[in-house]
PDB file of C-alpha atoms in Angstrom:
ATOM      1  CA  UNK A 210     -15.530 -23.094  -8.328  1.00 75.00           C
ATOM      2  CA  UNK A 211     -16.195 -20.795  -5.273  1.00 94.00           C
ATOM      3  CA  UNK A 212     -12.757 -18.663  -4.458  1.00 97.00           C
ATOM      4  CA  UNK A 213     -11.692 -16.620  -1.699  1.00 98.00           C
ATOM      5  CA  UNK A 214     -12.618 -12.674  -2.059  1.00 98.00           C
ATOM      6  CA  UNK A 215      -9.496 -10.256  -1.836  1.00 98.00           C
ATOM      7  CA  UNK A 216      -9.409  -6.724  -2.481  1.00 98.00           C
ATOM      8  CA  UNK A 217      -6.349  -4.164  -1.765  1.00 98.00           C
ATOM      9  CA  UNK A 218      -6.923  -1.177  -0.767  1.00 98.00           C
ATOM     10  CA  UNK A 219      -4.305   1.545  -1.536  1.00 97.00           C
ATOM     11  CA  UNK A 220      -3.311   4.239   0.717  1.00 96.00           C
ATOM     12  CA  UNK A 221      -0.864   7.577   1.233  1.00 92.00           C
ATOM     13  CA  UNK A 222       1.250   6.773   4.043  1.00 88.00           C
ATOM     14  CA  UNK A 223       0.425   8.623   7.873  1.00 86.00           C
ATOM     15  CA  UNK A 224       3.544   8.060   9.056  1.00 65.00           C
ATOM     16  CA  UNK A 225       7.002   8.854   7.668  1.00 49.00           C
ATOM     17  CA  UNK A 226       8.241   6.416   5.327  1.00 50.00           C
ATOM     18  CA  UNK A 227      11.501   6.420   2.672  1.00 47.00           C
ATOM     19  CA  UNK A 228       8.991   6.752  -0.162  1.00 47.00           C
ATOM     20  CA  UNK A 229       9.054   9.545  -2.858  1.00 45.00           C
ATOM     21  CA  UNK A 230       5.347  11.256  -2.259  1.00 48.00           C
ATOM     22  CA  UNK A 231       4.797  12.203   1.683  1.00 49.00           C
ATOM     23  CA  UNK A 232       1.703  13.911   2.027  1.00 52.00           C
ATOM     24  CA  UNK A 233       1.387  16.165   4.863  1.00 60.00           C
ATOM     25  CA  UNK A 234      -0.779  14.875   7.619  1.00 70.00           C
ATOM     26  CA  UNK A 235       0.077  16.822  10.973  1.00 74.00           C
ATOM     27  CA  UNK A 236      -3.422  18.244  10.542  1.00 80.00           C
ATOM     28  CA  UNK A 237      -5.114  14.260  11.125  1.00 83.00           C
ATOM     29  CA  UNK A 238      -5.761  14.963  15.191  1.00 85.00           C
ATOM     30  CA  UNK A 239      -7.982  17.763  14.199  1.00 90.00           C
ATOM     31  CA  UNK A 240     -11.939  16.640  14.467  1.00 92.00           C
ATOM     32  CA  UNK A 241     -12.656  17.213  10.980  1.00 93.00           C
ATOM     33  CA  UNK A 242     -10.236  14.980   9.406  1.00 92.00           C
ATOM     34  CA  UNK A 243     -10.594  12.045  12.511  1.00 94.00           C
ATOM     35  CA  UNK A 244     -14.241  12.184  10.812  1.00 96.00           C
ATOM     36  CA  UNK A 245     -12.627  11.579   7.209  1.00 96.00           C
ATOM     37  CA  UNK A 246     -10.773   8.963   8.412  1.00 96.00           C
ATOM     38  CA  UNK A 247     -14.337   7.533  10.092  1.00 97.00           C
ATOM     39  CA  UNK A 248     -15.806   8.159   6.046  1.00 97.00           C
ATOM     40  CA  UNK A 249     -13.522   6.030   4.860  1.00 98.00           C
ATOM     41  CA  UNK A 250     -13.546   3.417   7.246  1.00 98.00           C
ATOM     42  CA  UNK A 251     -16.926   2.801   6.488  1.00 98.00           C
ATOM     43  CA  UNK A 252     -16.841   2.808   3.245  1.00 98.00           C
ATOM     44  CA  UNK A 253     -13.852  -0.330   4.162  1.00 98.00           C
ATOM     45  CA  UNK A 254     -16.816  -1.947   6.052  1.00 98.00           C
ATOM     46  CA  UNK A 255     -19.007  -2.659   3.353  1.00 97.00           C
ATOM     47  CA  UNK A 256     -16.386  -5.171   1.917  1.00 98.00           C
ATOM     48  CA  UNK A 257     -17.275  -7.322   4.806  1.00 98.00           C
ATOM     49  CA  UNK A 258     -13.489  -8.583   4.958  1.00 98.00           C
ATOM     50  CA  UNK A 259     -13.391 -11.473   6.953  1.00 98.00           C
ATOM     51  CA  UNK A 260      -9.984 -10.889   7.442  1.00 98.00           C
ATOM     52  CA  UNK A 261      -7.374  -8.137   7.443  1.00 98.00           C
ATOM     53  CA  UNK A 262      -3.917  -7.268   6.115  1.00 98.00           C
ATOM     54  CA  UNK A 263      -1.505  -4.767   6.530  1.00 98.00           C
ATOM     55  CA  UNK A 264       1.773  -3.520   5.479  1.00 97.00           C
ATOM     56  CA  UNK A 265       4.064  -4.535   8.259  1.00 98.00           C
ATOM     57  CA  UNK A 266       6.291  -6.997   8.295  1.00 98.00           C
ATOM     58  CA  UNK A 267       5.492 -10.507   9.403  1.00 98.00           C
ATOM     59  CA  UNK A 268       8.001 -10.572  12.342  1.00 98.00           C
ATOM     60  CA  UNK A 269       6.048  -7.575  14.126  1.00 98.00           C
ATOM     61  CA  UNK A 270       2.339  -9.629  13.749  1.00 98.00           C
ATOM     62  CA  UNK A 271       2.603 -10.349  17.666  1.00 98.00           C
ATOM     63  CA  UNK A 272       3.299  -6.798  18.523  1.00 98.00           C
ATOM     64  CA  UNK A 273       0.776  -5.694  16.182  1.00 98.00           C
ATOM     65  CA  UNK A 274      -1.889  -8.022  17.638  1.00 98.00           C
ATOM     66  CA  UNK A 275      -0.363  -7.121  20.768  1.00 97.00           C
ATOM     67  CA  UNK A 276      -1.543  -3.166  20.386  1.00 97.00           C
ATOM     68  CA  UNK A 277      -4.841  -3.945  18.497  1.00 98.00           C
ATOM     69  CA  UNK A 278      -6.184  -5.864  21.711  1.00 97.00           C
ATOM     70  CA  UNK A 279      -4.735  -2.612  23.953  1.00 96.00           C
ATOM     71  CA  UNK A 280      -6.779  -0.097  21.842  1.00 96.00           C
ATOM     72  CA  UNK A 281      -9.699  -2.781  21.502  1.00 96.00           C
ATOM     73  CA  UNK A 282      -9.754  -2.434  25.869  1.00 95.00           C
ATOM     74  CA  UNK A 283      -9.123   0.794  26.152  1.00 91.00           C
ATOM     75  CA  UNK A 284      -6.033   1.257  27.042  1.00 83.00           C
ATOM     76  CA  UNK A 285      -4.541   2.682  23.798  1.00 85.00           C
ATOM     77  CA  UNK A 286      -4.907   5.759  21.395  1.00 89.00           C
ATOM     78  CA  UNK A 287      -4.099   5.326  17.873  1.00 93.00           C
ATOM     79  CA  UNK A 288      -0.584   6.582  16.505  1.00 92.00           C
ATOM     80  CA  UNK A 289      -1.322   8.476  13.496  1.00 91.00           C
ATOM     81  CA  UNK A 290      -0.454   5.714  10.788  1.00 93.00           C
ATOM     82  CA  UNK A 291      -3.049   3.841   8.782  1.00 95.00           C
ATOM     83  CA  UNK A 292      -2.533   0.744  10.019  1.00 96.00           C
ATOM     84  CA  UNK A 293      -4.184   2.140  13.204  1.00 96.00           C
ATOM     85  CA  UNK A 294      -6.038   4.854  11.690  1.00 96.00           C
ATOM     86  CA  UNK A 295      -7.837   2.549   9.504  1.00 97.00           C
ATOM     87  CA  UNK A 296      -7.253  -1.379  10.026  1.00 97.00           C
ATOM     88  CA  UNK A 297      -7.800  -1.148  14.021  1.00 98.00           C
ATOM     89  CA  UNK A 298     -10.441   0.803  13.824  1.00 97.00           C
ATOM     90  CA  UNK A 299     -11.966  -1.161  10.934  1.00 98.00           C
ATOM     91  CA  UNK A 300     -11.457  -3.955  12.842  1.00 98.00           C
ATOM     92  CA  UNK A 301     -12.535  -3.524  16.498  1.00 97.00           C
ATOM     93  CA  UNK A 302     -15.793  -2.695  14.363  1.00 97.00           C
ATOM     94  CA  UNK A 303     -15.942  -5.727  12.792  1.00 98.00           C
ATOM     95  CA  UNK A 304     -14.894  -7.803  15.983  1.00 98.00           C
ATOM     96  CA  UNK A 305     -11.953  -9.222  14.508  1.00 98.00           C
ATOM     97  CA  UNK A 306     -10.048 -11.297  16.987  1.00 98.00           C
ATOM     98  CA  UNK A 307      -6.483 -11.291  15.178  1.00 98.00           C
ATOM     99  CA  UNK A 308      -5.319  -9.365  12.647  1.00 98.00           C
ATOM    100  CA  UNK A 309      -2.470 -10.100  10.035  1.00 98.00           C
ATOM    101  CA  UNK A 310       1.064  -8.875   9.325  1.00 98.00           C
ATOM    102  CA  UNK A 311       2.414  -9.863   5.438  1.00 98.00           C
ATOM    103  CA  UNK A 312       4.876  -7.267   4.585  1.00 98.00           C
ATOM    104  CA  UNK A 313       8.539  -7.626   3.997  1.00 98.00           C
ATOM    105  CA  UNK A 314      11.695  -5.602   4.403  1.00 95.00           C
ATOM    106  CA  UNK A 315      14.565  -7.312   4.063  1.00 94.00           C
ATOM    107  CA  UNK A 316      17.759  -6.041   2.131  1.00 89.00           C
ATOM    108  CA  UNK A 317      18.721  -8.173  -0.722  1.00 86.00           C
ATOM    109  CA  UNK A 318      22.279  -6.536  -1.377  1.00 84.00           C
ATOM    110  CA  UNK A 319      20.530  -3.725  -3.780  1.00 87.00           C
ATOM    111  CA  UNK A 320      20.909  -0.204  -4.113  1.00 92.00           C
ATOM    112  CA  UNK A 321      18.251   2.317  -2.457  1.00 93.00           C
ATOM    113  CA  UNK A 322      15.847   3.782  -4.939  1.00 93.00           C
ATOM    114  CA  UNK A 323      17.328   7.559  -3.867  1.00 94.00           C
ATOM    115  CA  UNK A 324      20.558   6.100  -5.138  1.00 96.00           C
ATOM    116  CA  UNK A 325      19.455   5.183  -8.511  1.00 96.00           C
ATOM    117  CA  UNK A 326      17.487   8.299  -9.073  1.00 96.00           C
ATOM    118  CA  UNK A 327      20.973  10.248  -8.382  1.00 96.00           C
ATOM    119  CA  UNK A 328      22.933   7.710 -11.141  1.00 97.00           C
ATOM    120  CA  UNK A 329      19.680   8.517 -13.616  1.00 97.00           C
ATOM    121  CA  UNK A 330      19.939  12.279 -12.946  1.00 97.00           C
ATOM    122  CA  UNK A 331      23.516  12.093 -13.709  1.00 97.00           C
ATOM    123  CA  UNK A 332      24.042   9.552 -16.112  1.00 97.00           C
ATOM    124  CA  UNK A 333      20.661   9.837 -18.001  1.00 97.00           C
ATOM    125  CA  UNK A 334      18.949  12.728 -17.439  1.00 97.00           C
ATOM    126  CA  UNK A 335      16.580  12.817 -19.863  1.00 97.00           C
ATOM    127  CA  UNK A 336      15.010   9.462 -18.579  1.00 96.00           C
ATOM    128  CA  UNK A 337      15.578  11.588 -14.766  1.00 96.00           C
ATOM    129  CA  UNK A 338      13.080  14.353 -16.083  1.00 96.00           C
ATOM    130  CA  UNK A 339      10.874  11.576 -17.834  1.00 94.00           C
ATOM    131  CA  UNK A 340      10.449  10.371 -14.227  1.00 93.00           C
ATOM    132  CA  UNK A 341      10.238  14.147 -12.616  1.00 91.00           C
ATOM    133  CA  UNK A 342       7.558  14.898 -14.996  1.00 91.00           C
ATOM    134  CA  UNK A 343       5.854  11.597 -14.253  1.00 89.00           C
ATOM    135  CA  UNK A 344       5.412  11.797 -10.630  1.00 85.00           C
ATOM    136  CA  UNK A 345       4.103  15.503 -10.657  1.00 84.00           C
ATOM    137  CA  UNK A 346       1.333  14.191 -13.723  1.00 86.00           C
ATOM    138  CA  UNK A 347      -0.180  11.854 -10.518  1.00 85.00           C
ATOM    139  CA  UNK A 348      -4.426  12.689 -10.478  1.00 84.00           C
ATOM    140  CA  UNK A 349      -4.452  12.005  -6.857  1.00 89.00           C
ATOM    141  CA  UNK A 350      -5.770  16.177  -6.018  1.00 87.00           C
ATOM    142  CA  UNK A 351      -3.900  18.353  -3.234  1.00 85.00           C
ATOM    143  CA  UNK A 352      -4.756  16.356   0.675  1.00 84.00           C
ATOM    144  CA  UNK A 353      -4.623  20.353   2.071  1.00 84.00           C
ATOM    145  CA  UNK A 354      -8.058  21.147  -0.784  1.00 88.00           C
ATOM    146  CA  UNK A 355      -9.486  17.454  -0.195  1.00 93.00           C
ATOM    147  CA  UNK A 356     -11.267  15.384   1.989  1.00 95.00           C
ATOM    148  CA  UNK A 357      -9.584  11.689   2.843  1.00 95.00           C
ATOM    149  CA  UNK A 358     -12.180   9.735   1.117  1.00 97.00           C
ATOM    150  CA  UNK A 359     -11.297  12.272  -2.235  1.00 96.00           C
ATOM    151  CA  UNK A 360      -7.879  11.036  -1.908  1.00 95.00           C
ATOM    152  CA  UNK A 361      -8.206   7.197  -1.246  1.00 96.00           C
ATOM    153  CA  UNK A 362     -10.494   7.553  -3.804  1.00 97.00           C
ATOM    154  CA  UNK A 363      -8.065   8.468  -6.600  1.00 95.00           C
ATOM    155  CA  UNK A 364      -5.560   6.235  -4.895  1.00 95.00           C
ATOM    156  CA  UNK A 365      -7.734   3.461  -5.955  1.00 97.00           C
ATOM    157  CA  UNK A 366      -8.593   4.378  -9.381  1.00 96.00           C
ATOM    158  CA  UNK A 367      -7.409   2.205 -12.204  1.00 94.00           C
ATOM    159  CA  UNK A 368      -5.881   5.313 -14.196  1.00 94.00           C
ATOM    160  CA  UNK A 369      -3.895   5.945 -11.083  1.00 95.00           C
ATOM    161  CA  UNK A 370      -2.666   2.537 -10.303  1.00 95.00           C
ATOM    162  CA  UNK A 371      -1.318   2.001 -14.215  1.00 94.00           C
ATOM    163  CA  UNK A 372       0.505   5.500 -13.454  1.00 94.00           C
ATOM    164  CA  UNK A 373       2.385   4.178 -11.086  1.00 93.00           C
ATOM    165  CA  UNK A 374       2.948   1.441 -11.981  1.00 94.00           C
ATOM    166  CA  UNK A 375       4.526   3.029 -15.281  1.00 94.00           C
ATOM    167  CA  UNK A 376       6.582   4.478 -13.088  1.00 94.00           C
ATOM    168  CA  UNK A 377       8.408   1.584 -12.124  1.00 94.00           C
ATOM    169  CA  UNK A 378       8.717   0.619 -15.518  1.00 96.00           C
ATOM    170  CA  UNK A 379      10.687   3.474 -16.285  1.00 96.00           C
ATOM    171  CA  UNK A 380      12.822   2.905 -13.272  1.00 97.00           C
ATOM    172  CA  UNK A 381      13.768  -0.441 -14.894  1.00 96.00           C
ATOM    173  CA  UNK A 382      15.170   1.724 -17.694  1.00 97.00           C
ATOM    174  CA  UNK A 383      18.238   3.258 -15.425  1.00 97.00           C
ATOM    175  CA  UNK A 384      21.437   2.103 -16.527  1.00 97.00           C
ATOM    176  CA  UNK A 385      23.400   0.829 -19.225  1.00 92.00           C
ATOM    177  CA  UNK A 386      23.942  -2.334 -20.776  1.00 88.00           C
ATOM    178  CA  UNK A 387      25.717  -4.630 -18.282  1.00 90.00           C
ATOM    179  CA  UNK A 388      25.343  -1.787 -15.109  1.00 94.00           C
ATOM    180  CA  UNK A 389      21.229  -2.284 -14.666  1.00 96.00           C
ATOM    181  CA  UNK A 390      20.532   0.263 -12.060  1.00 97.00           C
ATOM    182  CA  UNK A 391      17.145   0.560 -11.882  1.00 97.00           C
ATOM    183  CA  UNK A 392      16.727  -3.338 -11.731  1.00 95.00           C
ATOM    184  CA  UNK A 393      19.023  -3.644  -9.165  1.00 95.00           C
ATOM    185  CA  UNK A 394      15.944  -1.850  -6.953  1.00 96.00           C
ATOM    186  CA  UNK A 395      13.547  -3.239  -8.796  1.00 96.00           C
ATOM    187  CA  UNK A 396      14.397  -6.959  -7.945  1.00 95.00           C
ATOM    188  CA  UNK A 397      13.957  -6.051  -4.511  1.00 96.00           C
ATOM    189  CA  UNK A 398      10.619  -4.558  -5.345  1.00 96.00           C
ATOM    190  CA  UNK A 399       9.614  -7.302  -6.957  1.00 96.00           C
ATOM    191  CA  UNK A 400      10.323  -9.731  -4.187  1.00 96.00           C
ATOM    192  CA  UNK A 401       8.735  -7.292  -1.414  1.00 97.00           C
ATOM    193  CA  UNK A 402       5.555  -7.375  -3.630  1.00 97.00           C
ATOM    194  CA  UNK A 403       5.693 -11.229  -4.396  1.00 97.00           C
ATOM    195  CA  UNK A 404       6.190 -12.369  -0.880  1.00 98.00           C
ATOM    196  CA  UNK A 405       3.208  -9.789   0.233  1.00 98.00           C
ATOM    197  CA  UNK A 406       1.447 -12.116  -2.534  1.00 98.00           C
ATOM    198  CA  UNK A 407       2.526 -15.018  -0.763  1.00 98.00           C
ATOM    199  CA  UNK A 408       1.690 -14.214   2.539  1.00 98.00           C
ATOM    200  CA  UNK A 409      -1.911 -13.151   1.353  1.00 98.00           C
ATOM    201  CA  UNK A 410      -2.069 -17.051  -0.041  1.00 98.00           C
ATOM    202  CA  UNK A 411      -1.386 -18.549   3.219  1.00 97.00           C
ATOM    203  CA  UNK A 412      -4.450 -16.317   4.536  1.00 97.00           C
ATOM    204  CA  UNK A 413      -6.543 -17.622   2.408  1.00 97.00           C
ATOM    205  CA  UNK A 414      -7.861 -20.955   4.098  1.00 95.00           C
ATOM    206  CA  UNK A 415     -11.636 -21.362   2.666  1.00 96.00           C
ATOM    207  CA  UNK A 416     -13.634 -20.324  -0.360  1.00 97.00           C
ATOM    208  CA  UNK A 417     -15.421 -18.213   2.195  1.00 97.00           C
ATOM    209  CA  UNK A 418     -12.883 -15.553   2.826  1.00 98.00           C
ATOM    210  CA  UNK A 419     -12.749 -12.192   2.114  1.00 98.00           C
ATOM    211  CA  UNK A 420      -9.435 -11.079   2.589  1.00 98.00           C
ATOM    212  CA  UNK A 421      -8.883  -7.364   2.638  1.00 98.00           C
ATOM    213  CA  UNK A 422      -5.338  -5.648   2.324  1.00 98.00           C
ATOM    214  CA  UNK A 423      -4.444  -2.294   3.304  1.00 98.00           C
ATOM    215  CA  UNK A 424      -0.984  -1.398   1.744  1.00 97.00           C
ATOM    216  CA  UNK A 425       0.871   1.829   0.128  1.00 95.00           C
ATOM    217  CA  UNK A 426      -0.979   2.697  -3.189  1.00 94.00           C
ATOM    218  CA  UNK A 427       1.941   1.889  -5.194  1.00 93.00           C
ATOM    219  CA  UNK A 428       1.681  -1.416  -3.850  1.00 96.00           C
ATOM    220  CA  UNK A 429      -1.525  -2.255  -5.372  1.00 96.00           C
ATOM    221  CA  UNK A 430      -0.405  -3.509  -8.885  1.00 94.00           C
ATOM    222  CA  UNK A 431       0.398  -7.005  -7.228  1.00 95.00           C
ATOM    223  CA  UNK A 432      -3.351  -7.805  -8.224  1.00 96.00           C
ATOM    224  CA  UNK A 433      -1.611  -8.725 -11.408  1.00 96.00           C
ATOM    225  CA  UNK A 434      -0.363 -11.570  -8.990  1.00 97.00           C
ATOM    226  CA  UNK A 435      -3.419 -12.412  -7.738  1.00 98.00           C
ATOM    227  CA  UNK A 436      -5.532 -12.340 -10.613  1.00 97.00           C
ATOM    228  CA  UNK A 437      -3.177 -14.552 -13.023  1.00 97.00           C
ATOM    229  CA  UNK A 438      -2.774 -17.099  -9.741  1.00 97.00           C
ATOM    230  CA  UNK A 439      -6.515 -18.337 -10.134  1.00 97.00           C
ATOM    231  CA  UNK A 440      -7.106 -18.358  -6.260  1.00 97.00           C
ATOM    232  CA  UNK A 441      -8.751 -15.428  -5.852  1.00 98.00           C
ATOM    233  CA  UNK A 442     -11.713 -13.624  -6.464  1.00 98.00           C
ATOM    234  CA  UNK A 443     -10.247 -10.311  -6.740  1.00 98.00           C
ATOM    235  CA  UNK A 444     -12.625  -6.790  -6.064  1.00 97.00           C
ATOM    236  CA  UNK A 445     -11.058  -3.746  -6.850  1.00 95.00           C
ATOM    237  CA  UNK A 446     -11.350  -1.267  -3.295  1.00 97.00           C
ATOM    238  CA  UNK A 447     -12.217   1.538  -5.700  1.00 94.00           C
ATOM    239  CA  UNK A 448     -15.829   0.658  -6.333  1.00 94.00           C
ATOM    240  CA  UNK A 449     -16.238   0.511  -1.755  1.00 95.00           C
ATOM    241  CA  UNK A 450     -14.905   3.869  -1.951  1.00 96.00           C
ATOM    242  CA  UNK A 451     -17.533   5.065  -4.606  1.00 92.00           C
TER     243      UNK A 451
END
């Protein structure tokens, strides 16, 4: 049976967000890393993605659609953020008419992942410097000593996405029986990813798809979704960046 193609491509964020690991980008206007950005991008191309995802959430696709047809006419310049460093770029290239929002952000009543790495360091520090140690033993290589494409690279590498995925396994661990403070996050994590899995189902309309997302690199473990489902295809996005 013919299924629809998917393949998720995990990035470092360009703008701010509340995540652990920022990478410093203020250097992304300069010509030599707009070109890296250009590297990648067609790299991205090759997939032949017949249509495109990104992490924002689904109540902002109008806006987003809205600014994608600005910079498609001319009348816009890209923040610096990889939804528009990347996916409108990517595709005004591939003359994509509409482009799709399938993120979610919602609060669920749970604590903020800052606030259970401040119970762990005081409660169960040993576990704290498990998880210190863990997210300075990441192979993705210094952005300052590395082109982009080096970097999305080991984003996309299997080694890397286990990693950090492990990583959220040990957050699981916080707490004590009957007070489980790392789940408390982690149910909300778990929801974010599964309705990002959800959203990419709807997308998926023909056997002829190829449906590409462009998401966080920690994100990227929700193939395990996709894969078990049985309606997809699934292509990892390190073997396009190769």
């Amino acid at each position: 049976m013919d299924l629809p193609v998917i393949t998720i491509v995990g990035t470092f964020h360009m703008r701010y967000t509340p995540d652990l690991n920022q990478e410093d980008v203020s250097d992304f206007i300069s010509e030599r890393r707009q070109e890296e950005i250009g590297e990648v991008v067609e790299k991205l191309k090759n997939f032949e993605p017949t249509k495109l995802a990104f992490e924002v959430v689904t109540e902002e696709e109008e806006q987003l659609n809205a600014d994608y047809m600005q910079y498609v006419e001319g009348g816009r310049e890209l923040k610096m953020d990889e939804v528009h460093q990347y996916g409108f770029r990517l595709a005004s290239a591939l003359n994509h008419e509409h482009i799709y929002a399938v993120d979610w952000m919602e609060s669920v009543g749970n604590r903020a992942l800052g606030d259970v790495y401040e119970w762990a360091k005081k409660e169960q520090p040993e576990l704290y410097e498990i998880l210190k140690v863990s997210s300075a033993e990441s192979s993705v290589p210094d952005l300052a000593e590395h082109s982009v494409l080096d970097i999305m690279r080991a984003l996309n590498e299997e080694e890397e996405i286990l990693h950090k995925h492990r990583m959220y396994m040990n957050v699981a661990r916080i707490g004590h029986r009957g007070n489980y403070v790392g789940i408390d996050w982690m149910r909300w994590w778990y929801q974010r990813n599964l309705i990002i899995y959800s959203n990419l189902c709807r997308l998926a309309q023909s056997p002829t798809d190829r449906i590409m997302l462009i998401v966080g690199g920690a994100h990227v473990h929700l193939e395990q979704f996709l894969t078990e489902s049985g309606l997809f295809r699934v292509e990892r996005a390190g073997e396009l960046l190769n």
